[in-house]
mmCIF file of N, CA and C in Angstrom:
data_model
loop_
_atom_site.group_PDB
_atom_site.id
_atom_site.type_symbol
_atom_site.label_atom_id
_atom_site.label_comp_id
_atom_site.label_asym_id
_atom_site.label_seq_id
_atom_site.Cartn_x
_atom_site.Cartn_y
_atom_site.Cartn_z
ATOM 1 N N MET A 18 51.828 5.857 -149.322
ATOM 2 C CA MET A 18 53.155 6.373 -149.151
ATOM 3 C C MET A 18 54.027 5.813 -150.268
ATOM 4 N N THR A 19 54.859 6.634 -150.824
ATOM 5 C CA THR A 19 55.824 6.200 -151.826
ATOM 6 C C THR A 19 57.208 6.563 -151.331
ATOM 7 N N ALA A 20 58.133 5.613 -151.422
ATOM 8 C CA ALA A 20 59.510 5.870 -150.986
ATOM 9 C C ALA A 20 60.475 5.303 -152.002
ATOM 10 N N ARG A 21 61.479 6.050 -152.308
ATOM 11 C CA ARG A 21 62.563 5.543 -153.145
ATOM 12 C C ARG A 21 63.691 5.178 -152.191
ATOM 13 N N ILE A 22 64.030 3.897 -152.172
ATOM 14 C CA ILE A 22 65.001 3.385 -151.216
ATOM 15 C C ILE A 22 66.364 3.296 -151.890
ATOM 16 N N VAL A 23 67.310 4.058 -151.362
ATOM 17 C CA VAL A 23 68.638 4.096 -151.958
ATOM 18 C C VAL A 23 69.676 3.477 -151.030
ATOM 19 N N ARG A 24 69.743 3.932 -149.809
ATOM 20 C CA ARG A 24 70.790 3.486 -148.889
ATOM 21 C C ARG A 24 70.369 2.312 -148.002
ATOM 22 N N HIS A 25 69.095 2.024 -147.936
ATOM 23 C CA HIS A 25 68.606 0.949 -147.083
ATOM 24 C C HIS A 25 67.750 0.006 -147.918
ATOM 25 N N GLY A 26 67.717 -1.244 -147.497
ATOM 26 C CA GLY A 26 66.884 -2.208 -148.176
ATOM 27 C C GLY A 26 65.424 -2.043 -147.797
ATOM 28 N N ALA A 27 64.556 -2.591 -148.615
ATOM 29 C CA ALA A 27 63.121 -2.486 -148.363
ATOM 30 C C ALA A 27 62.757 -3.094 -147.010
ATOM 31 N N GLY A 28 63.397 -4.194 -146.638
ATOM 32 C CA GLY A 28 63.097 -4.840 -145.364
ATOM 33 C C GLY A 28 63.368 -3.942 -144.173
ATOM 34 N N GLU A 29 64.473 -3.200 -144.237
ATOM 35 C CA GLU A 29 64.797 -2.269 -143.146
ATOM 36 C C GLU A 29 63.757 -1.166 -143.023
ATOM 37 N N ILE A 30 63.329 -0.644 -144.160
ATOM 38 C CA ILE A 30 62.341 0.429 -144.152
ATOM 39 C C ILE A 30 61.000 -0.072 -143.637
ATOM 40 N N VAL A 31 60.567 -1.239 -144.118
ATOM 41 C CA VAL A 31 59.288 -1.802 -143.677
ATOM 42 C C VAL A 31 59.330 -2.090 -142.176
ATOM 43 N N ALA A 32 60.425 -2.647 -141.678
ATOM 44 C CA ALA A 32 60.539 -2.942 -140.250
ATOM 45 C C ALA A 32 60.445 -1.666 -139.421
ATOM 46 N N ALA A 33 61.089 -0.597 -139.873
ATOM 47 C CA ALA A 33 61.047 0.672 -139.140
ATOM 48 C C ALA A 33 59.638 1.254 -139.118
ATOM 49 N N ILE A 34 58.947 1.175 -140.242
ATOM 50 C CA ILE A 34 57.579 1.698 -140.309
ATOM 51 C C ILE A 34 56.646 0.847 -139.447
ATOM 52 N N ALA A 35 56.755 -0.483 -139.576
ATOM 53 C CA ALA A 35 55.870 -1.389 -138.843
ATOM 54 C C ALA A 35 56.083 -1.299 -137.335
ATOM 55 N N ALA A 36 57.268 -0.907 -136.906
ATOM 56 C CA ALA A 36 57.534 -0.751 -135.478
ATOM 57 C C ALA A 36 56.848 0.483 -134.907
ATOM 58 N N ARG A 37 56.454 1.405 -135.782
ATOM 59 C CA ARG A 37 55.875 2.670 -135.321
ATOM 60 C C ARG A 37 54.379 2.793 -135.556
ATOM 61 N N VAL A 38 53.896 2.176 -136.615
ATOM 62 C CA VAL A 38 52.470 2.269 -136.948
ATOM 63 C C VAL A 38 51.968 0.910 -137.410
ATOM 64 N N PRO A 39 50.675 0.635 -137.226
ATOM 65 C CA PRO A 39 50.147 -0.636 -137.724
ATOM 66 C C PRO A 39 50.124 -0.641 -139.257
ATOM 67 N N VAL A 40 50.548 -1.737 -139.833
ATOM 68 C CA VAL A 40 50.549 -1.882 -141.293
ATOM 69 C C VAL A 40 49.448 -2.870 -141.653
ATOM 70 N N VAL A 41 48.479 -2.392 -142.424
ATOM 71 C CA VAL A 41 47.348 -3.220 -142.809
ATOM 72 C C VAL A 41 47.567 -3.849 -144.177
ATOM 73 N N ASP A 42 48.133 -3.091 -145.081
ATOM 74 C CA ASP A 42 48.346 -3.564 -146.444
ATOM 75 C C ASP A 42 49.675 -2.985 -146.927
ATOM 76 N N LEU A 43 50.419 -3.769 -147.664
ATOM 77 C CA LEU A 43 51.739 -3.330 -148.115
ATOM 78 C C LEU A 43 52.010 -3.879 -149.499
ATOM 79 N N ARG A 44 52.549 -3.031 -150.339
ATOM 80 C CA ARG A 44 52.946 -3.454 -151.677
ATOM 81 C C ARG A 44 54.316 -2.857 -151.957
ATOM 82 N N ILE A 45 55.233 -3.684 -152.403
ATOM 83 C CA ILE A 45 56.572 -3.217 -152.755
ATOM 84 C C ILE A 45 56.765 -3.482 -154.240
ATOM 85 N N ASP A 46 56.974 -2.421 -154.984
ATOM 86 C CA ASP A 46 57.223 -2.536 -156.423
ATOM 87 C C ASP A 46 58.704 -2.339 -156.683
ATOM 88 N N GLU A 47 59.263 -3.220 -157.460
ATOM 89 C CA GLU A 47 60.655 -3.078 -157.861
ATOM 90 C C GLU A 47 60.692 -2.782 -159.354
ATOM 91 N N PRO A 48 61.681 -2.018 -159.804
ATOM 92 C CA PRO A 48 61.769 -1.731 -161.233
ATOM 93 C C PRO A 48 62.103 -3.013 -162.005
ATOM 94 N N SER A 49 61.640 -3.080 -163.227
ATOM 95 C CA SER A 49 61.962 -4.239 -164.058
ATOM 96 C C SER A 49 63.450 -4.196 -164.405
ATOM 97 N N ILE A 50 64.019 -5.356 -164.684
ATOM 98 C CA ILE A 50 65.438 -5.413 -165.045
ATOM 99 C C ILE A 50 65.701 -4.607 -166.312
ATOM 100 N N GLU A 51 64.722 -4.571 -167.211
ATOM 101 C CA GLU A 51 64.879 -3.789 -168.432
ATOM 102 C C GLU A 51 65.052 -2.306 -168.116
ATOM 103 N N ASP A 52 64.252 -1.800 -167.163
ATOM 104 C CA ASP A 52 64.373 -0.393 -166.765
ATOM 105 C C ASP A 52 65.719 -0.112 -166.097
ATOM 106 N N VAL A 53 66.171 -1.042 -165.268
ATOM 107 C CA VAL A 53 67.456 -0.857 -164.594
ATOM 108 C C VAL A 53 68.590 -0.821 -165.616
ATOM 109 N N VAL A 54 68.576 -1.737 -166.560
ATOM 110 C CA VAL A 54 69.627 -1.777 -167.593
ATOM 111 C C VAL A 54 69.578 -0.516 -168.447
ATOM 112 N N ARG A 55 68.370 -0.099 -168.844
ATOM 113 C CA ARG A 55 68.240 1.113 -169.652
ATOM 114 C C ARG A 55 68.798 2.317 -168.912
ATOM 115 N N ARG A 56 68.447 2.457 -167.624
ATOM 116 C CA ARG A 56 68.942 3.584 -166.832
ATOM 117 C C ARG A 56 70.452 3.506 -166.627
ATOM 118 N N ALA A 57 70.974 2.294 -166.471
ATOM 119 C CA ALA A 57 72.423 2.139 -166.294
ATOM 120 C C ALA A 57 73.155 2.614 -167.546
ATOM 121 N N TYR A 58 72.691 2.208 -168.709
ATOM 122 C CA TYR A 58 73.339 2.625 -169.954
ATOM 123 C C TYR A 58 73.144 4.110 -170.232
ATOM 124 N N ALA A 59 72.080 4.682 -169.700
ATOM 125 C CA ALA A 59 71.831 6.119 -169.879
ATOM 126 C C ALA A 59 72.596 6.947 -168.848
ATOM 127 N N GLY A 60 73.280 6.278 -167.901
ATOM 128 C CA GLY A 60 74.044 6.988 -166.888
ATOM 129 C C GLY A 60 73.183 7.598 -165.800
ATOM 130 N N GLU A 61 71.973 7.086 -165.605
ATOM 131 C CA GLU A 61 71.033 7.667 -164.642
ATOM 132 C C GLU A 61 71.117 7.044 -163.249
ATOM 133 N N LEU A 62 71.883 5.991 -163.069
ATOM 134 C CA LEU A 62 71.863 5.291 -161.794
ATOM 135 C C LEU A 62 72.860 5.820 -160.776
ATOM 136 N N GLY A 63 73.912 6.443 -161.188
ATOM 137 C CA GLY A 63 74.914 6.910 -160.230
ATOM 138 C C GLY A 63 75.685 5.748 -159.654
ATOM 139 N N GLN A 64 76.343 5.981 -158.555
ATOM 140 C CA GLN A 64 77.151 4.949 -157.900
ATOM 141 C C GLN A 64 76.287 4.129 -156.961
ATOM 142 N N PRO A 65 76.533 2.821 -156.872
ATOM 143 C CA PRO A 65 75.784 2.000 -155.933
ATOM 144 C C PRO A 65 76.075 2.417 -154.499
ATOM 145 N N THR A 66 75.063 2.300 -153.635
ATOM 146 C CA THR A 66 75.243 2.704 -152.236
ATOM 147 C C THR A 66 75.004 1.564 -151.272
ATOM 148 N N VAL A 67 74.597 0.409 -151.749
ATOM 149 C CA VAL A 67 74.314 -0.716 -150.856
ATOM 150 C C VAL A 67 75.599 -1.178 -150.186
ATOM 151 N N GLY A 68 75.558 -1.321 -148.880
ATOM 152 C CA GLY A 68 76.712 -1.796 -148.143
ATOM 153 C C GLY A 68 77.698 -0.720 -147.736
ATOM 154 N N ARG A 69 77.521 0.488 -148.206
ATOM 155 C CA ARG A 69 78.410 1.561 -147.818
ATOM 156 C C ARG A 69 77.932 2.192 -146.524
ATOM 157 N N PRO A 70 78.840 2.641 -145.689
ATOM 158 C CA PRO A 70 78.404 3.322 -144.461
ATOM 159 C C PRO A 70 77.680 4.615 -144.789
ATOM 160 N N THR A 71 76.709 4.962 -143.970
ATOM 161 C CA THR A 71 75.972 6.210 -144.217
ATOM 162 C C THR A 71 76.567 7.350 -143.458
#
């Protein structure tokens, strides 16, 4: 499964999944800081959504 997490943190998503199905193996990849900075300067990130009501 691949998920792009925008409005919720990885912990919230993992907890929701683990509450519904058994999780045997899990890997969470985060983008490198270089990729984040490059995307920010390219205008690809949009507005931050962490902490905002949904």
